[in-house]
CSV table of C-alpha atoms and ligand atoms in Angstrom, one decimal:
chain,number,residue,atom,x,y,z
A,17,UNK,CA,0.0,0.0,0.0
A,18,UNK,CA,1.4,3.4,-1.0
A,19,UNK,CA,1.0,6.0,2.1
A,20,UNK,CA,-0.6,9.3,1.4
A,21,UNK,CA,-0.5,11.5,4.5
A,22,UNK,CA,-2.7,15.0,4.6
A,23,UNK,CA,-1.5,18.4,6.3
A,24,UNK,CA,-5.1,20.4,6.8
A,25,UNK,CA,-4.4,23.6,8.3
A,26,UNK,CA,-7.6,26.0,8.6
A,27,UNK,CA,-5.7,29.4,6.6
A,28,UNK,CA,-7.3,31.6,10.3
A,29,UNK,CA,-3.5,32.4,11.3
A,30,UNK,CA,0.2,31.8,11.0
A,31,UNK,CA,1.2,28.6,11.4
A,32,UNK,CA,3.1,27.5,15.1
A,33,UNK,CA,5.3,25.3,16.4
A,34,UNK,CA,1.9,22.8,17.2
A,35,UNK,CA,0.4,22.8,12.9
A,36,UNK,CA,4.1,22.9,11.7
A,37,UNK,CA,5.1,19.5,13.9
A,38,UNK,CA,1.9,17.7,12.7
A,39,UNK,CA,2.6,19.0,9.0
A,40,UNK,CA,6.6,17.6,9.7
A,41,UNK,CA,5.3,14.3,11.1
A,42,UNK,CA,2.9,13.9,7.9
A,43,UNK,CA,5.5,14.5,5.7
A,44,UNK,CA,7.9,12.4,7.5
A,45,UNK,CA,6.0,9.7,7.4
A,46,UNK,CA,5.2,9.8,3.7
A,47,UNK,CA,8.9,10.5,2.7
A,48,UNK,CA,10.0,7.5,4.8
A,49,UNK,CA,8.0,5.4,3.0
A,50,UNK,CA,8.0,6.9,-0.4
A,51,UNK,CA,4.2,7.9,-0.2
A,52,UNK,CA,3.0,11.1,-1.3
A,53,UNK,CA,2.1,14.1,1.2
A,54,UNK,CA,-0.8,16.6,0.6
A,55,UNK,CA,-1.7,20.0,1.7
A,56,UNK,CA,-5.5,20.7,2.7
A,57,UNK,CA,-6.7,23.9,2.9
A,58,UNK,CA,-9.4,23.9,5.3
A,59,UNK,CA,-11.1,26.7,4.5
A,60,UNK,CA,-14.8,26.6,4.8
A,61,UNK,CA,-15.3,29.0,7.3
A,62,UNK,CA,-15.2,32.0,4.8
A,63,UNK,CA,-15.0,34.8,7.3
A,64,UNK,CA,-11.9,33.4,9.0
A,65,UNK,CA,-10.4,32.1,5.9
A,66,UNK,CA,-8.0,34.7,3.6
A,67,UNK,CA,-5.7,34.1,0.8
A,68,UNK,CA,-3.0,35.8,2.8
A,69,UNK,CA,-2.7,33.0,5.4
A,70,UNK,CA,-3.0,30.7,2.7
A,71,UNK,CA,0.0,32.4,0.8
A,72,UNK,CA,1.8,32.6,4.0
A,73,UNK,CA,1.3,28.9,5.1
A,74,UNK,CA,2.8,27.6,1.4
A,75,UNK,CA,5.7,30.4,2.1
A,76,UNK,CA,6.3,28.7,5.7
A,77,UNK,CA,6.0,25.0,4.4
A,78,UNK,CA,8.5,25.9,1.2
A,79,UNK,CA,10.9,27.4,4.0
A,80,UNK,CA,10.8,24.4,6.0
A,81,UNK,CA,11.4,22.4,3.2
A,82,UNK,CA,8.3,20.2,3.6
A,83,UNK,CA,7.2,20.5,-0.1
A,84,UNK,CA,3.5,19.2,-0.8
A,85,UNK,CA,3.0,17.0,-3.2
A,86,UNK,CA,-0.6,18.3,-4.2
A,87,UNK,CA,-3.1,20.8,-2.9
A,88,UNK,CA,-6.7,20.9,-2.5
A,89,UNK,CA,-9.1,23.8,-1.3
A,90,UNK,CA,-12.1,22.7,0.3
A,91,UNK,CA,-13.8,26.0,-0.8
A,92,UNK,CA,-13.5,24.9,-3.8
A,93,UNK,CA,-15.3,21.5,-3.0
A,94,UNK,CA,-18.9,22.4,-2.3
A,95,UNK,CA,-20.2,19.7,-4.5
A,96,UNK,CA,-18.5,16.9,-3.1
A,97,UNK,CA,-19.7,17.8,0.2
A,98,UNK,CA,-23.2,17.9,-0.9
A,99,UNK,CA,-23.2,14.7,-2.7
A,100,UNK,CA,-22.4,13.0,0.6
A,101,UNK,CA,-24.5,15.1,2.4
A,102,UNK,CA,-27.6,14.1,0.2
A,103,UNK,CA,-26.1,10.4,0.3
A,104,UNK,CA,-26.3,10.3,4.4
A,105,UNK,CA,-29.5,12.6,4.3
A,106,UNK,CA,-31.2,10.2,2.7
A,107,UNK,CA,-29.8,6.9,4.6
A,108,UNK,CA,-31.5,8.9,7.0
A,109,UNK,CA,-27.9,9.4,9.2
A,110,UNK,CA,-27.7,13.0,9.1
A,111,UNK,CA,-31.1,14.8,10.0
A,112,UNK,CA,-32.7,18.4,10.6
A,113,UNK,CA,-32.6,19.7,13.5
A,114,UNK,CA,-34.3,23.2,14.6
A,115,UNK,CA,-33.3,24.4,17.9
A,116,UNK,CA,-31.9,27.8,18.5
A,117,UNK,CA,-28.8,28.3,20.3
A,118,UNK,CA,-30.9,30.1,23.1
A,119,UNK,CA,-33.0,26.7,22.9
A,120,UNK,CA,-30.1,24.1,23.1
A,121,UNK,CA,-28.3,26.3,26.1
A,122,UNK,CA,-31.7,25.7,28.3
A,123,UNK,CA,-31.6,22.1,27.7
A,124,UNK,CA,-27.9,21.6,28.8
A,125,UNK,CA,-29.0,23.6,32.0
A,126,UNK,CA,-31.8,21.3,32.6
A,127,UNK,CA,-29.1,18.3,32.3
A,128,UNK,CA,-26.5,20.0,34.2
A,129,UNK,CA,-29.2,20.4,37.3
A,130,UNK,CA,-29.8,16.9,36.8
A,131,UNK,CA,-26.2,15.9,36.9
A,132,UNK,CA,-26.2,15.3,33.2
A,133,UNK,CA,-23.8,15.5,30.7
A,134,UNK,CA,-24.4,17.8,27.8
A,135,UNK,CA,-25.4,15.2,25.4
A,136,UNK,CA,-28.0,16.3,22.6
A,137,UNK,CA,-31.2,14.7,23.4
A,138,UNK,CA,-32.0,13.7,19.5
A,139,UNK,CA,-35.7,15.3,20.4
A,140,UNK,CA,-35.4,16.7,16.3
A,141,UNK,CA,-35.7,12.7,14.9
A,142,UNK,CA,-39.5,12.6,16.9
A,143,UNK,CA,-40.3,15.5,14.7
A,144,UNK,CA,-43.5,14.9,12.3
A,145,UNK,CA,-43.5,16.5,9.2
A,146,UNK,CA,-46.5,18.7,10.3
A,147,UNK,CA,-43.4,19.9,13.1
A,148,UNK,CA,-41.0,20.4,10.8
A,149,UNK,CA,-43.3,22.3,8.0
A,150,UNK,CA,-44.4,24.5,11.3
A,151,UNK,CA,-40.6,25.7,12.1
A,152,UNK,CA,-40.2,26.2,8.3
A,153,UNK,CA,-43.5,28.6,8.4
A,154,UNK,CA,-42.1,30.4,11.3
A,155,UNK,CA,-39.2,30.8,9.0
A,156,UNK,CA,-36.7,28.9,10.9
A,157,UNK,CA,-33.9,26.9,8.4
A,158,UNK,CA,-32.8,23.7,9.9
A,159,UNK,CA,-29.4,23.0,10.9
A,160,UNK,CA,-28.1,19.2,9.9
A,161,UNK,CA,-26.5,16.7,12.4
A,162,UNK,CA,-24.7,12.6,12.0
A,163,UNK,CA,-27.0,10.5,14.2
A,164,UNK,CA,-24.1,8.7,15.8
A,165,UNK,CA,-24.8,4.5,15.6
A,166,UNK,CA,-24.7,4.8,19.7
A,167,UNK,CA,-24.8,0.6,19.7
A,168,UNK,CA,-21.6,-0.3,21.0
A,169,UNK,CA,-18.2,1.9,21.4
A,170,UNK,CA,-16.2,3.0,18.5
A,171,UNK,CA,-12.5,1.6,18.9
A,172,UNK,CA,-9.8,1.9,16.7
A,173,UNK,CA,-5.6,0.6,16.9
A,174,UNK,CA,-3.9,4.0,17.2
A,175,UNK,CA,-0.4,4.6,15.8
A,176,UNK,CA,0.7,7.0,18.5
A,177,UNK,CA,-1.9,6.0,21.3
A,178,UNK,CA,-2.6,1.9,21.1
A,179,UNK,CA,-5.8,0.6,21.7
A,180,UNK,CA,-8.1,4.1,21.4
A,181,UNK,CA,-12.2,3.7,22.5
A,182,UNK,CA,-14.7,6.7,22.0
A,183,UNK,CA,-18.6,6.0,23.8
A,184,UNK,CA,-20.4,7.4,21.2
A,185,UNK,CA,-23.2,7.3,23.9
A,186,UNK,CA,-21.7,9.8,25.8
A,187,UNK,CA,-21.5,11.7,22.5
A,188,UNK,CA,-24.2,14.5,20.7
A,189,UNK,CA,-24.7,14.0,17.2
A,190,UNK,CA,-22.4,16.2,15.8
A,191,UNK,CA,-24.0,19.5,13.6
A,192,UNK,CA,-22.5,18.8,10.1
A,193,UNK,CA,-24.2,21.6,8.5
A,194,UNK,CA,-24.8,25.2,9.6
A,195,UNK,CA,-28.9,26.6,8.9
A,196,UNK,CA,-27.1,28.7,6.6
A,197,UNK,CA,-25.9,25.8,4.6
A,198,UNK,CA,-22.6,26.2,5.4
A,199,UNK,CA,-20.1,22.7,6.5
A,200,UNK,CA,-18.6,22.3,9.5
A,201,UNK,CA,-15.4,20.7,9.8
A,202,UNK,CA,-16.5,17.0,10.4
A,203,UNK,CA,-18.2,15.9,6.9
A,204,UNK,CA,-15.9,17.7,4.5
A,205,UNK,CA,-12.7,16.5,6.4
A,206,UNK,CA,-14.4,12.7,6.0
A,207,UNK,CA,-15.0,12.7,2.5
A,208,UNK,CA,-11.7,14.8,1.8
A,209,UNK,CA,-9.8,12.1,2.9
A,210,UNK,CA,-12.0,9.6,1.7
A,211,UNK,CA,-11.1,11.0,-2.2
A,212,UNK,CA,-7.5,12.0,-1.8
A,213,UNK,CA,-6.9,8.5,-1.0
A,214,UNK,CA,-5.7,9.5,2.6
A,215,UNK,CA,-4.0,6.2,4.3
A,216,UNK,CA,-2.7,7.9,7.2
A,217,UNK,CA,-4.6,10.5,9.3
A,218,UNK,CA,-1.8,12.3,11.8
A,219,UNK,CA,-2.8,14.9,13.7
A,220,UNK,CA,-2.9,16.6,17.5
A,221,UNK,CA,-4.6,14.3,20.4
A,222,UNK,CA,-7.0,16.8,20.6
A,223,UNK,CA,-8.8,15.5,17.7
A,224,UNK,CA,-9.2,11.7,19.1
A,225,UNK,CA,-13.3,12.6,19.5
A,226,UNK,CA,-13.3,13.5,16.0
A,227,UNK,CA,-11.5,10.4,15.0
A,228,UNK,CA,-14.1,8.4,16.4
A,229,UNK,CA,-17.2,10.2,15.1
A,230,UNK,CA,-15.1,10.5,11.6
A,231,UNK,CA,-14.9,6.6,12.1
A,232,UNK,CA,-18.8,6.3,12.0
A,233,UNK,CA,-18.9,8.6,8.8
A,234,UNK,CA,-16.4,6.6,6.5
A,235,UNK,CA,-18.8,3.7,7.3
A,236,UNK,CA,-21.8,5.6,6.5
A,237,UNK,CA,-20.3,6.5,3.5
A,238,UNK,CA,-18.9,3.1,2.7
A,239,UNK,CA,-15.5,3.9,2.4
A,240,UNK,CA,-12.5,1.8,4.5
A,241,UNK,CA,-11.1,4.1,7.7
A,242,UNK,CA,-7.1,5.6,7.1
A,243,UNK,CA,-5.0,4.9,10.0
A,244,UNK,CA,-4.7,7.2,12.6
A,245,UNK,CA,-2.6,8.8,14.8
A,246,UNK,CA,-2.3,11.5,17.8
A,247,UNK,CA,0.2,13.4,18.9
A,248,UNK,CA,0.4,14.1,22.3
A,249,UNK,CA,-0.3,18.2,22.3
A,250,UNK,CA,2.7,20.5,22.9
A,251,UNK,CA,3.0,22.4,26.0
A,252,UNK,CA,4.8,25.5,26.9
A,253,UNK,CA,8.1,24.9,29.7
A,254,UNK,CA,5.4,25.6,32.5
A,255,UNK,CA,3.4,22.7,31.3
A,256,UNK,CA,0.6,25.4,29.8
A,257,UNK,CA,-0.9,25.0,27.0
A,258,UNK,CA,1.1,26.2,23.5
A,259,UNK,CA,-2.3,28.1,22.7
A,260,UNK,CA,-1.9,30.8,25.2
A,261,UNK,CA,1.1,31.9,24.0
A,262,UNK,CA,1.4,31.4,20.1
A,263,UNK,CA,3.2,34.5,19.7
A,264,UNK,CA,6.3,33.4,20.7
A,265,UNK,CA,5.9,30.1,18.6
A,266,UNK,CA,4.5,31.2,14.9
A,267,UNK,CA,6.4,30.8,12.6
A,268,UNK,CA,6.7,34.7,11.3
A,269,UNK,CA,8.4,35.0,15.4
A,270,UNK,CA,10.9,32.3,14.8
A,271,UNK,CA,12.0,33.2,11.3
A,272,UNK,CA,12.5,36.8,12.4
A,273,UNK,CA,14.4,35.3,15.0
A,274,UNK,CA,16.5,34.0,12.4
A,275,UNK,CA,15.7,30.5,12.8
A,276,UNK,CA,16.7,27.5,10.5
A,277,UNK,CA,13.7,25.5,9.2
A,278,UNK,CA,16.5,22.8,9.9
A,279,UNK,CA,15.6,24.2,13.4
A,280,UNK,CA,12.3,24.1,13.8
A,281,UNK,CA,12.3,20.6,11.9
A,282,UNK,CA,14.9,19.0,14.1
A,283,UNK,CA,13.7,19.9,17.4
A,284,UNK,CA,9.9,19.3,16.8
A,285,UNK,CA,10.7,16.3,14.4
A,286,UNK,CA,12.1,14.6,18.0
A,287,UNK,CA,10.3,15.8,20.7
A,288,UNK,CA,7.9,14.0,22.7
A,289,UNK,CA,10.1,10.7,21.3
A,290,UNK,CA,12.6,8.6,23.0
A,291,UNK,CA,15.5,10.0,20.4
A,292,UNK,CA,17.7,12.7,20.9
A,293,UNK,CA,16.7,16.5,19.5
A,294,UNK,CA,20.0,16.4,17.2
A,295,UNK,CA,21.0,19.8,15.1
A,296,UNK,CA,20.6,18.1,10.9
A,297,UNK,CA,22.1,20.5,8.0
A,298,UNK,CA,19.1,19.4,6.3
A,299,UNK,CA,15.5,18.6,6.9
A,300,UNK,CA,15.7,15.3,4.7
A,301,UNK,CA,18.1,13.9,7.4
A,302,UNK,CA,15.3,13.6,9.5
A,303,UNK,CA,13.2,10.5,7.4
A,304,UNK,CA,15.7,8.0,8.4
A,305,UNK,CA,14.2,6.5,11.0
A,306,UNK,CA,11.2,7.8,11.4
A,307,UNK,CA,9.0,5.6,13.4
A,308,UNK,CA,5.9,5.8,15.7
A,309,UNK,CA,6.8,3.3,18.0
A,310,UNK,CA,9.1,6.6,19.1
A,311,UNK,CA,6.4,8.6,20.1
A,312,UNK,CA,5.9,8.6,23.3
A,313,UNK,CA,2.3,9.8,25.3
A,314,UNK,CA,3.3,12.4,27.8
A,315,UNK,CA,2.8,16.0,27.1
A,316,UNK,CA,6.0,17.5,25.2
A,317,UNK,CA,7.3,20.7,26.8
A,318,UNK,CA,9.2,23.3,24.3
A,319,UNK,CA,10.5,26.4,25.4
A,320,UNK,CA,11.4,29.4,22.9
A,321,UNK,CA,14.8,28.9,23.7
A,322,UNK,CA,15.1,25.5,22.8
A,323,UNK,CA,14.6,26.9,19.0
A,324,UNK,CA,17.5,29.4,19.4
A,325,UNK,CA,19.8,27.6,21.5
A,326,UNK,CA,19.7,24.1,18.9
A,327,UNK,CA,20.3,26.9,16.3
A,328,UNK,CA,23.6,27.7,17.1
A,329,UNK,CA,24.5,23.9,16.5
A,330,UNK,CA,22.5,23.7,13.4
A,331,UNK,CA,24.3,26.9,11.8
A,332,UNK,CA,27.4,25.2,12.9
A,333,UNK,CA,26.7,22.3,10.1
A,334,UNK,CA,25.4,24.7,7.7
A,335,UNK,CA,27.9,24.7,4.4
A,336,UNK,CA,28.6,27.5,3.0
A,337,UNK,CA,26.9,26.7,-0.2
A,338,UNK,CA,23.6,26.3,1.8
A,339,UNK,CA,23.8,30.2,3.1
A,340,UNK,CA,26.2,32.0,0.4
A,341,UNK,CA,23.2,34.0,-0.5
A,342,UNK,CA,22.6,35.2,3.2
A,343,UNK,CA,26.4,36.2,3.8
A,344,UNK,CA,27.4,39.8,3.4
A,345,UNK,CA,29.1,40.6,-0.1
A,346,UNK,CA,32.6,39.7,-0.3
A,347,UNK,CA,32.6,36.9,2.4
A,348,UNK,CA,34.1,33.5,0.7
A,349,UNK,CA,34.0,30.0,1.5
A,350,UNK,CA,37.2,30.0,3.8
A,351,UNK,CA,35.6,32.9,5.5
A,352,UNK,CA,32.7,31.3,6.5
A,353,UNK,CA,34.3,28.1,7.7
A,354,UNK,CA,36.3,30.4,9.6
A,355,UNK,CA,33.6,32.5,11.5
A,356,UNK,CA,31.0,29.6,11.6
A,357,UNK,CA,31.8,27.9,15.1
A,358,UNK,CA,31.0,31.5,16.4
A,359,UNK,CA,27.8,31.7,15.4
A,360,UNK,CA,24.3,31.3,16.8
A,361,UNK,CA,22.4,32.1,14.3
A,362,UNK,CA,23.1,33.3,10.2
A,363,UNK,CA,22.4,36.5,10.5
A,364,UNK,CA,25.3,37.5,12.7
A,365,UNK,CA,28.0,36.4,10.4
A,366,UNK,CA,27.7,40.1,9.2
A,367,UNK,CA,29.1,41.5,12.3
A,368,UNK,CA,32.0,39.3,12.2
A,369,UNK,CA,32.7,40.2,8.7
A,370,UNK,CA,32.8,43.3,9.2
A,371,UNK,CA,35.5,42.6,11.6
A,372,UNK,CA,37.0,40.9,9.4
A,373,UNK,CA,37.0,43.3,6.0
A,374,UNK,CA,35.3,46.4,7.8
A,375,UNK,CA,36.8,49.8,9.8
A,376,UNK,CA,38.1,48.5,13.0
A,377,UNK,CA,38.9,50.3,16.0
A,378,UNK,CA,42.4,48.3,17.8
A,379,UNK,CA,41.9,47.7,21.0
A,380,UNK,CA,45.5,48.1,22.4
A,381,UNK,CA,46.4,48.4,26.1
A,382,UNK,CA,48.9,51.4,27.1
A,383,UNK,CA,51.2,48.7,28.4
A,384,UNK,CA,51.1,46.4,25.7
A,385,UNK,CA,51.5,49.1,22.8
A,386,UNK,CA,55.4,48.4,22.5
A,387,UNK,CA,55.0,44.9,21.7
A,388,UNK,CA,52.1,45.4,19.7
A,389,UNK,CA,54.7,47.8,17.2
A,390,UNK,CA,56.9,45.5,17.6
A,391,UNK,CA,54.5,43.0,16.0
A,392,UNK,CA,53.8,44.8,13.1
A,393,UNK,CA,57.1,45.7,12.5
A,394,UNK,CA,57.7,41.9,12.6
A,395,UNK,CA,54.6,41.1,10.7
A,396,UNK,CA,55.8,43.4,7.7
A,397,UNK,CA,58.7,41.6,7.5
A,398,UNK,CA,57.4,37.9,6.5
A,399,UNK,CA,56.4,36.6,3.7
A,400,UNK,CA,52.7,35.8,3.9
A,401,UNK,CA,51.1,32.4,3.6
A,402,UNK,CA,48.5,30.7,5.5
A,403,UNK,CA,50.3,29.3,8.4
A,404,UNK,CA,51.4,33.4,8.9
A,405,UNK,CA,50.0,33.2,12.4
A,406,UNK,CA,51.8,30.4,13.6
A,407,UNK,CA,55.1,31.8,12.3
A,408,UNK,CA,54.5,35.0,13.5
A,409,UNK,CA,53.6,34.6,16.6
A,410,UNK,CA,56.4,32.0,17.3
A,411,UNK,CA,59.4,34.3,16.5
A,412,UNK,CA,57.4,37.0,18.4
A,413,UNK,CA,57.3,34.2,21.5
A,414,UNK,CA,61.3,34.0,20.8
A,415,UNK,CA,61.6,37.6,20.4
A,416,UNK,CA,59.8,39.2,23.4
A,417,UNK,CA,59.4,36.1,26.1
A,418,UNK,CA,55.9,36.6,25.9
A,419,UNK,CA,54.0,34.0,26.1
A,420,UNK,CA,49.8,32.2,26.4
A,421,UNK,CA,47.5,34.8,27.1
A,422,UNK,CA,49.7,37.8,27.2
A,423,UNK,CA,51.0,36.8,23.8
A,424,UNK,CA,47.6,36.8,22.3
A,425,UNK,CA,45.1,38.9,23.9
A,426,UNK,CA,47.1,41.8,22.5
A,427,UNK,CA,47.0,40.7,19.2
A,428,UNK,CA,43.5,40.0,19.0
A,429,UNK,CA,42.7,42.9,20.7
A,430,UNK,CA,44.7,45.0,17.9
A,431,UNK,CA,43.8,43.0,14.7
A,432,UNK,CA,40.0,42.8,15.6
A,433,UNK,CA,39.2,45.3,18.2
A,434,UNK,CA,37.6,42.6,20.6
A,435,UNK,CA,38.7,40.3,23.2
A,436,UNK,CA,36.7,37.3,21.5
A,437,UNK,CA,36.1,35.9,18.1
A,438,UNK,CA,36.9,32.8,15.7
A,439,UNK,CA,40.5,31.1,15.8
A,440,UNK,CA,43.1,34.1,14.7
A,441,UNK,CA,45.2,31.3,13.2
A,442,UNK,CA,41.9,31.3,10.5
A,443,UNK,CA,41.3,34.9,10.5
A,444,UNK,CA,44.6,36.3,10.1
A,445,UNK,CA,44.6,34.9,6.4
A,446,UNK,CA,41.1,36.7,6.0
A,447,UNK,CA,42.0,40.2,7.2
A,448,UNK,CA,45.4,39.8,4.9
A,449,UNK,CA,48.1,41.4,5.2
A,450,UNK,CA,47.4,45.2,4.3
A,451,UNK,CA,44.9,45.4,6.8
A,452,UNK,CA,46.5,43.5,9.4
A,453,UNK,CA,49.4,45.7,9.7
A,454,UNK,CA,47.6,48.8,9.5
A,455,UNK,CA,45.6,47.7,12.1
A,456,UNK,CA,48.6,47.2,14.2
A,457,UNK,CA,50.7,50.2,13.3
A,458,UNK,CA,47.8,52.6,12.4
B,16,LIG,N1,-8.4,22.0,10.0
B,16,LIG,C1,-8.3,21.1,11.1
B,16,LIG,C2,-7.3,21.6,12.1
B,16,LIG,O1,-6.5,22.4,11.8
B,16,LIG,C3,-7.8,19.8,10.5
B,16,LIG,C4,-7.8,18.6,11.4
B,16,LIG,C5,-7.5,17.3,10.7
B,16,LIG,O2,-6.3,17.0,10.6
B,16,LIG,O3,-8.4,16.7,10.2
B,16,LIG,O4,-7.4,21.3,13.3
């Protein structure tokens, strides 16, 4: 069986840290197993719904590297939606239902006086046609709900969770359709993933109640169940939920942060697992492997910092050809190997290169500006090649009994104007000769 996985985003918002893992763990699973991974745009709630968030979540998914391999827009579905519809309407599973909201709120009072759950009491199926045809005179449109088969429980192997049950007794039959003839999101999602041939349904843990209501409408609809699988949710480092504070985890936050999508991949392609969060220069590095009998069910805490902190390592495999087009102009291959291991994030190579090739002002102790001459006047003197540090600084060892620290702090200090910074052994080469000793003479 080929896997097809779905990624079905509702385009309301940027996409976070929470969408982006389930969209990584779709698309890891169908890359492991050379399936094919789809993007679903879930956009039937028209006022929420714009074609910037849409634009934005393709932008975020290209960045990450997750690339889809279709896309469907359920606004653009209608029709398939209200084939099934009319198929389960008249199966007589999904039935009209006229209660207001002011109407359904008393009778959840009533049960909740009573000590009973909220569960719709189905009063719409004892409606005669005389009831019905009264409502529509009072000009009242009916809403639509799945009469749930409430026989025996709905259970189901879960890839993530094991052995998953849902009561559907304990269950109200889910609205399906809005008075005003809009879907909500349970039918379209159903036969969605009934025609894109879905195999594998991976999503958050707080869809296991839709999972088992969805399982009742592939039934209904004759069609054989995917596979499914929850993720535990994501929490914050308190153990709060990601929800509350989504700012600091969308996506536009971490890429101004200057984030790599290797990044954002790595850490939330392994947590919640039993492997290691390990920095990968790419996001394909991540398939191998790939398993759910590595999930694990406990909550999975991230923390902002996590996301910068694993970035320093990432940037650290980056190759150059992989960031050439972020660098500052001028900066070369041998630069960036050179400045790389100081780095937490792309972005600040620019700093060091203009340490490097820019204006520096030496830094040059009143005690130490003797030596430091003497230094240039030494440096002047050799012929240049890349072990010129190691030379250098071994005749000026010889030449003025200076030694560790005291040996190189000054010369650092002089050539870069900092007390910190890549090897100098690396950089010398870069900053060349010419500027070298002007920085030490000038
Ligand atoms: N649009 C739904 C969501 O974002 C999709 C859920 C699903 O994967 O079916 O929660």
């Amino acid at each position: 069986m080929s896997i097809v996985t779905r990624f079905a985003p509702s385009p309301t918002g940027r996409l976070h840290v929470g969408n982006v893992r389930t969209a990584l763990i779709n698309w890891l699973l169908a890359r492991r197993n050379d399936g094919r991974f789809l993007l679903r745009l879930d956009d039937t709630d028209r006022e929420r719904s714009s074609d910037a968030h849409v634009a934005a979540i393709r932008d975020d998914l290209a960045w990450l590297g997750l690339h889809p391999d279709g896309e469907v827009r359920q606004s653009a579905r209608t029709a398939l939606y209200d084939a099934a519809f009319k198929r389960l309407v008249d199966a007589g599973r999904i039935y009209p239902a006229y209660e207001t909201p002011d109407e359904l709120g008393l009778k959840r009072k009533v049960q909740a006086s009573r000590g009973l759950p909220p569960v719709y009491d189905r009063a719409a199926l004892d409606l005669t046609d005389a009831d019905r045809a009264a409502f529509e005179a009072e000009g009242r449109r009916p809403h639509w709900r799945f009469r749930l088969d409430t026989d025996a429980a709905i259970s189901w192997h879960d890839l993530v969770r094991g052995s998953a049950h849902i009561d559907p007794a304990a269950q109200s039959d889910p609205v399906v359709r809005r008075a005003d003839g809009s879907y909500l999101y349970m039918l379209p999602s159903t036969v969605d993933d009934i025609d894109m041939g879905i195999t594998h349904v991976v999503r958050g843990e707080d869809h296991v109640t839709n999972s088992g209501v969805q399982l009742q409408l592939f039934a209904a609809l004759g069609a054989a169940p995917p596979a499914f699988a929850h993720l535990p949710l994501l929490a914050d480092a308190d153990g709060g939920k990601l929800s509350k504070r989504l700012e600091s985890f969308d996506m536009g936050t971490l890429r101004d942060l200057d984030v790599e999508p290797q990044t954002v991949a790595a850490l939330l392609a392994r947590i919640g697992t039993s492997r290691p969060v390990e920095p990968v220069a790419s996001v394909d590095a991540l398939i191998d492997g790939f398993d759910f009998g590595n999930f694990g069910r406990a909550q999975a805490r991230v923390d902002a910092e996590d996301f910068t902190a694993l970035n320093a390592k990432v940037t650290h495999l980056l190759p150059y050809d992989a960031v050439a087009a972020r660098l500052p102009s001028g900066m070369d291959a041998e630069a960036w190997t050179a400045i790389r291991p100081n780095l937490t994030r792309v972005s600040d190579a620019e700093d060091w290169w203009a340490m490097i090739a820019g204006d520096v002002e030496s830094m040059v102790l009143p005690q130490d500006r003797d030596f430091i001459n003497e230094a240039g006047g030494l440096l002047a003197e050799l012929d240049w090649s890349d072990d010129i540090w190691r030379r250098w600084t071994t005749q000026l060892k010889v030449r003025t009994g200076r030694k560790g620290k005291a040996l190189f702090m000054p010369l650092r200090g002089a050539l870069t104007g900092r007390d910190n910074g890549p090897e100098m052994a690396a950089l010398l080469p870069l900053i060349g000769r010419e500027r070298a000793i002007h920085r030490l003479t000038g």
